[in-house]
Amino acid sequence: MKTIDELLHEGVEGKRVFVRADLNVPLDGTTITDDGRIRAVVPTVKALADAGARVVVASHLGRPKGAPDPAFSLAPAAARLGELLGADVAFATDTVGDSATETVAGLGDGRVAVLENLRFNPGETSKDDAERGAFADRLAALADLYVGDGFGAVHRKHASVYDLPARLPHAAGYLIATEVGVLKKLTDDVKRPYAVALGGAKVSDKLGVIDHLLERADRILIGGGMAYTFLKAQGHEVGISLLQEDQVPVVQEYLARAKERGVEFVLPVDVLVSPEFPDLKTKTPANPTTVAADAIPADEEGLDIGPETRKLYASKLADAATVFWNGPMGVFEHPDYAEGTKAVAQALVDSPAFTVVGGGDSAAAVRILGFDENAFGHISTGGGASLEYLEGKTLPGLAALED
């Protein structure tokens, strides 16, 4: 895989460089609530601009249905990128139309432009190779070189991620190089003990990675909504907690395999429960009750791991040499259910291990809960991409960057 440093060495002055970034940031109206993904691409964009390239940044945001939708405009992200770069950033109000053509044509050396949301064009996400390819052709007309740096999208077979690199000389940006280097430390040459903490809502989202980790990890800690399917698999009452009943047999098989292989599965011993889901907008006090994990009332739901589980999980992470964490332990957006996620994050901060926060809600939680990002070994920008890499899958966006 060619690196951006090699591209810079060859010279990019005066050349139009298309940077596929991941500016898919959370918005409250037009206000960015977490700019981590924008900050992550700044080193690549700045290096190219400083070398005299005419930088064309493109990304998706959200899931618009192949047509312009103001709610998913990249205009706020473009403005924030300009603030971080300390320079004016031009903004094209379309992807491959007149505005994009004129904006790119008007770029001077060392200047940066951002195209509107790529998913406003149906060709970006089309499953039809010809439609996707036609969109990639039009994007290719805007550039001389391609740099892939949107790690959060490399598991998608989309036009700007998979088809476009085949049409232009290409290289990997600094973010993708860093992400891949970190993930190799979790797959190729792992320092042990290797502990993994998995949370989030649905166990079905993590089955592939659990299956893969059963061959590699020494210890797997389970929290979040997915924990209740595990508890159910052990025969416990889970009340009205989030439950994927159809996944219980699979989970039972995983627990049996873990026992056979000597992989320690660690499940909650107590949980916070309530008869109703908390109001995440008003943050009205929820006054939850703490109960044993095998004593959840039939009319209540588990919403966070309890205090004894927090202590248990911290102890199980304390002696690890490598830790990977993906998924919150509870409904961390509400202060009454944030302590479990906070405890796992703090355990990573306190650990001398190589620690990786696997993107998605985990990365958002770290920032929302006020942790210093530099206290972790690495915070990934791509939750789905990280998980698929750890599953051993071929990621289209990475395959496209290979020569």
XYZ file of C-alpha atoms in Angstrom:
403
model
C 0.000 0.000 0.000
C 1.507 3.293 -1.100
C 1.674 5.917 1.624
C 1.032 9.630 1.499
C 4.684 10.258 2.345
C 5.668 8.540 -0.896
C 3.144 10.676 -2.758
C 4.513 13.846 -1.189
C 8.057 12.798 -2.071
C 7.038 12.428 -5.714
C 5.546 15.920 -5.620
C 1.950 17.135 -5.503
C 2.369 20.870 -6.143
C -0.350 22.152 -8.447
C -2.051 18.757 -8.606
C -5.677 18.170 -7.660
C -5.725 15.586 -4.867
C -9.035 13.953 -3.992
C -9.072 13.050 -0.281
C -11.791 10.609 0.716
C -12.264 11.606 4.343
C -14.788 10.564 6.961
C -16.547 13.736 8.072
C -19.596 11.797 9.262
C -19.940 13.743 12.496
C -22.957 13.910 14.824
C -25.021 17.074 14.429
C -27.550 18.850 16.615
C -29.182 20.868 13.868
C -26.142 22.520 12.317
C -23.995 22.247 15.454
C -21.298 19.563 15.495
C -21.392 17.737 18.828
C -18.190 15.704 18.304
C -15.565 16.837 15.780
C -13.181 13.907 16.344
C -13.444 12.580 12.801
C -12.737 16.001 11.311
C -9.673 16.455 13.504
C -8.464 13.006 12.465
C -8.101 13.958 8.788
C -6.425 17.333 9.402
C -2.821 15.972 9.296
C -3.356 14.512 5.811
C -5.138 17.570 4.426
C -2.592 19.957 5.938
C 0.396 17.990 4.617
C -1.017 18.026 1.095
C -1.951 21.718 1.228
C 1.443 22.664 2.663
C 3.045 20.824 -0.258
C 1.078 22.937 -2.738
C -1.645 20.486 -3.686
C -5.151 21.598 -4.584
C -7.035 19.481 -2.068
C -10.562 18.249 -2.772
C -12.074 16.700 0.369
C -15.137 14.471 0.051
C -17.210 12.467 2.514
C -20.645 11.163 3.372
C -22.740 12.224 6.343
C -25.654 10.223 7.667
C -27.984 8.228 5.448
C -29.721 10.523 2.961
C -31.644 8.617 0.315
C -29.564 9.430 -2.757
C -30.845 13.002 -3.030
C -29.986 16.377 -1.462
C -31.283 16.810 2.078
C -30.315 19.952 4.042
C -30.335 17.970 7.298
C -27.298 16.028 6.057
C -25.295 18.858 4.498
C -21.536 18.828 4.995
C -21.445 22.641 5.245
C -20.923 22.610 9.057
C -18.097 20.061 8.680
C -16.446 22.172 5.962
C -16.574 25.223 8.216
C -15.067 23.290 11.116
C -12.308 21.896 8.897
C -11.427 25.467 7.934
C -11.229 26.452 11.600
C -8.919 23.538 12.374
C -6.707 24.286 9.379
C -6.673 28.005 10.114
C -7.520 28.691 6.483
C -10.518 29.363 4.280
C -12.096 26.209 2.893
C -14.261 26.471 -0.208
C -17.527 24.537 -0.244
C -19.226 23.047 -3.296
C -22.990 22.755 -2.971
C -23.097 19.571 -5.049
C -20.919 16.491 -5.630
C -20.137 16.397 -9.369
C -22.281 19.215 -10.768
C -21.563 22.803 -11.760
C -20.689 23.945 -8.230
C -18.175 21.132 -7.725
C -16.583 21.729 -11.132
C -16.328 25.498 -10.615
C -15.125 25.213 -7.011
C -12.328 22.783 -7.891
C -11.352 24.809 -10.962
C -11.053 27.896 -8.764
C -8.650 26.306 -6.278
C -5.168 27.724 -6.079
C -2.096 25.788 -4.988
C -2.264 24.927 -1.297
C -5.995 25.577 -1.060
C -8.737 23.242 0.135
C -12.326 22.607 -0.934
C -15.027 20.303 0.441
C -17.673 18.726 -1.784
C -21.267 18.316 -0.630
C -22.378 14.983 0.863
C -21.438 12.174 -1.537
C -24.571 10.241 -0.622
C -26.698 12.980 -2.188
C -25.874 11.112 -5.404
C -27.404 7.598 -5.693
C -24.304 6.371 -7.516
C -22.224 6.558 -4.336
C -23.940 3.685 -2.569
C -25.453 1.829 -5.527
C -25.121 -1.945 -5.611
C -25.053 -1.729 -9.424
C -21.417 -1.714 -10.552
C -22.159 0.352 -13.654
C -24.045 3.080 -11.771
C -21.380 3.235 -9.096
C -18.652 3.301 -11.747
C -20.318 6.119 -13.654
C -20.344 8.252 -10.500
C -16.704 7.360 -9.835
C -15.845 8.495 -13.393
C -17.350 11.899 -12.721
C -15.495 12.198 -9.402
C -12.242 11.172 -11.118
C -12.640 14.094 -13.532
C -12.191 16.447 -10.568
C -8.761 15.111 -9.565
C -5.318 13.940 -10.602
C -4.534 11.830 -7.525
C -6.493 9.984 -4.841
C -5.760 9.689 -1.119
C -7.909 7.346 0.960
C -8.201 8.570 4.546
C -11.802 7.829 5.527
C -11.207 4.796 7.704
C -14.774 4.821 8.997
C -15.988 4.022 5.462
C -13.409 1.478 4.221
C -15.751 -1.434 4.922
C -18.221 -0.028 2.368
C -18.094 -0.909 -1.331
C -19.013 2.623 -2.340
C -17.966 4.607 -5.401
C -15.644 7.058 -3.631
C -14.145 4.320 -1.458
C -13.792 1.349 -3.803
C -14.236 2.392 -7.447
C -12.499 5.776 -7.525
C -9.014 4.577 -6.441
C -8.953 2.272 -9.488
C -9.286 5.338 -11.706
C -6.503 7.469 -10.239
C -2.968 7.020 -8.848
C -3.657 6.402 -5.174
C -2.178 6.276 -1.689
C -3.258 5.843 1.925
C -3.472 8.904 4.148
C -1.996 9.202 7.616
C -5.199 8.198 9.405
C -5.683 4.958 7.492
C -2.010 4.068 7.913
C -2.311 4.608 11.660
C -5.584 2.679 11.987
C -4.257 -0.326 10.073
C -1.038 -0.315 12.085
C -3.006 -0.371 15.337
C -5.349 -3.130 14.208
C -2.405 -5.291 13.214
C -1.296 -5.088 16.853
C -4.658 -6.621 17.756
C -4.427 -9.433 15.212
C -0.891 -10.288 14.099
C 1.392 -9.870 17.100
C -0.724 -9.472 20.224
C 0.866 -8.928 23.608
C -0.869 -11.042 26.257
C -2.994 -11.182 28.290
C -5.383 -9.853 25.641
C -8.651 -8.553 27.098
C -11.653 -7.378 25.086
C -14.613 -5.381 26.424
C -17.694 -5.449 24.207
C -20.903 -3.526 24.731
C -23.584 -1.827 22.694
C -27.190 -2.654 22.012
C -27.355 -5.769 19.856
C -25.396 -8.974 20.243
C -26.041 -9.688 16.557
C -23.784 -6.742 15.652
C -20.883 -8.382 17.475
C -21.319 -12.091 16.683
C -18.700 -12.068 13.939
C -16.062 -10.380 16.044
C -16.826 -12.597 19.070
C -16.454 -15.672 16.878
C -13.066 -14.414 15.680
C -11.915 -13.348 19.157
C -12.655 -16.758 20.629
C -9.550 -17.884 18.738
C -7.411 -14.958 19.891
C -8.494 -13.243 23.103
C -7.755 -14.444 26.627
C -10.696 -12.664 28.249
C -13.954 -11.178 26.919
C -16.077 -8.811 29.024
C -19.684 -8.247 27.991
C -21.856 -5.229 28.819
C -24.495 -2.987 27.299
C -27.800 -4.173 25.884
C -26.141 -7.250 24.411
C -25.359 -8.534 27.915
C -28.993 -9.495 28.496
C -28.965 -12.022 25.664
C -25.934 -13.600 27.363
C -27.692 -13.622 30.729
C -30.757 -15.169 29.109
C -28.499 -17.808 27.549
C -27.461 -18.733 31.084
C -31.098 -19.195 32.056
C -31.636 -15.908 33.910
C -34.730 -13.711 33.878
C -33.980 -10.433 32.063
C -37.352 -8.695 32.445
C -38.079 -6.206 29.667
C -34.374 -5.676 28.938
C -33.161 -5.547 25.361
C -33.100 -9.163 24.238
C -32.433 -10.953 20.961
C -34.157 -14.234 21.681
C -33.179 -15.714 18.321
C -29.493 -15.289 19.187
C -29.652 -17.214 22.483
C -28.608 -20.577 20.915
C -25.631 -18.921 19.192
C -24.562 -17.261 22.423
C -24.853 -20.563 24.292
C -22.599 -22.168 21.697
C -20.059 -19.344 22.068
C -20.040 -19.721 25.850
C -19.406 -23.463 25.460
C -16.590 -22.858 22.961
C -15.002 -20.294 25.257
C -14.987 -22.808 28.105
C -13.394 -25.453 25.877
C -10.688 -23.057 24.678
C -9.964 -21.553 28.089
C -11.215 -18.097 27.099
C -12.696 -16.334 30.110
C -16.150 -14.841 29.474
C -16.995 -12.196 32.082
C -20.653 -11.203 32.428
C -22.353 -8.673 34.723
C -22.958 -9.726 38.322
C -25.270 -6.793 39.027
C -27.151 -4.249 36.917
C -29.080 -0.994 37.210
C -32.755 -1.476 36.373
C -35.802 0.704 35.860
C -39.378 0.114 34.705
C -38.914 2.694 31.932
C -36.252 3.975 29.551
C -34.760 7.346 30.601
C -35.486 10.639 28.840
C -32.222 11.412 27.042
C -33.235 14.953 26.108
C -34.244 16.333 29.499
C -31.889 14.072 31.481
C -34.621 13.840 34.128
C -33.312 11.821 37.129
C -34.154 8.161 36.613
C -33.574 6.808 40.141
C -32.597 3.289 39.078
C -32.402 0.277 41.366
C -29.379 -2.016 41.620
C -30.150 -5.737 41.503
C -28.170 -8.929 41.039
C -27.793 -9.917 37.392
C -29.804 -13.087 38.061
C -32.612 -11.206 39.843
C -33.895 -8.685 37.293
C -37.615 -8.034 37.959
C -39.947 -9.228 35.202
C -41.317 -5.702 34.630
C -38.005 -3.804 34.601
C -35.113 -3.431 32.173
C -31.372 -3.366 32.677
C -29.773 -0.102 31.576
C -26.208 -0.230 32.922
C -23.796 -2.537 34.693
C -23.865 -2.224 38.483
C -21.183 -1.131 40.983
C -19.893 -4.651 41.694
C -19.605 -5.350 37.961
C -17.674 -2.109 37.494
C -15.151 -3.253 40.107
C -15.002 -6.728 38.566
C -14.424 -5.396 35.046
C -11.739 -2.970 36.224
C -9.908 -5.860 37.900
C -10.171 -8.003 34.754
C -8.625 -5.216 32.671
C -5.925 -4.223 35.165
C -3.429 -6.986 34.371
C -3.933 -7.078 30.597
C -1.140 -6.214 28.165
C -3.546 -5.448 25.318
C -7.117 -4.143 25.626
C -9.699 -3.559 22.897
C -12.982 -1.882 23.845
C -15.986 -1.431 21.585
C -19.454 -0.487 22.784
C -20.780 1.324 25.879
C -21.745 -0.600 28.999
C -25.094 1.152 29.368
C -27.174 4.141 28.295
C -24.230 6.470 28.882
C -26.057 9.464 27.377
C -28.011 9.718 30.647
C -25.951 10.557 33.762
C -27.705 7.922 35.886
C -26.543 5.188 33.500
C -23.096 6.477 32.559
C -21.062 5.015 35.418
C -20.499 1.606 33.820
C -19.094 3.057 30.619
C -17.085 5.561 32.642
C -15.623 2.745 34.756
C -14.419 0.807 31.713
C -12.921 3.949 30.188
C -11.161 4.739 33.471
C -9.823 1.181 33.654
C -8.235 1.677 30.230
C -6.760 5.003 31.331
C -5.299 3.385 34.458
C -3.937 0.369 32.604
C -0.302 0.114 31.448
C -1.595 -1.994 28.530
C -1.781 -1.007 24.884
C -5.382 0.231 24.838
C -7.627 0.688 21.806
C -11.060 2.296 21.836
C -12.848 0.822 18.837
C -14.688 3.809 17.453
C -18.439 4.400 17.236
C -20.308 5.045 20.477
C -17.239 4.128 22.543
C -15.218 6.956 21.013
C -18.134 9.347 21.467
C -18.512 8.276 25.101
C -14.850 8.943 25.844
C -15.252 12.528 24.674
C -18.712 13.127 26.136
C -17.617 11.815 29.539
C -14.636 14.167 29.553
C -11.675 11.801 29.240
C -8.349 12.970 27.824
C -8.035 11.256 24.453
C -4.262 11.115 24.851
C -4.708 8.814 27.854
C -5.638 5.957 25.497
C -3.290 4.124 23.166
C -5.577 4.738 20.212
C -9.149 5.867 19.584
C -10.419 4.533 16.285
C -12.557 6.647 13.957
C -14.380 3.622 12.548
C -16.379 1.274 14.757
C -17.812 -0.876 11.970
C -14.554 -0.905 10.039
C -12.571 -1.879 13.133
C -14.914 -4.751 13.936
C -14.890 -6.106 10.380
C -11.087 -5.935 10.307
C -10.950 -7.899 13.561
C -13.370 -10.419 12.055
C -10.774 -11.071 9.363
C -12.918 -9.656 6.559
C -11.475 -8.010 3.455
C -12.349 -4.313 3.599
C -13.105 -2.936 0.111
C -11.562 0.475 0.792
C -8.279 -1.038 1.956
C -8.166 -3.568 -0.877
C -8.636 -0.699 -3.364
C -5.538 1.055 -2.013
C -3.296 -1.957 -2.510
C -1.149 -1.780 -5.626
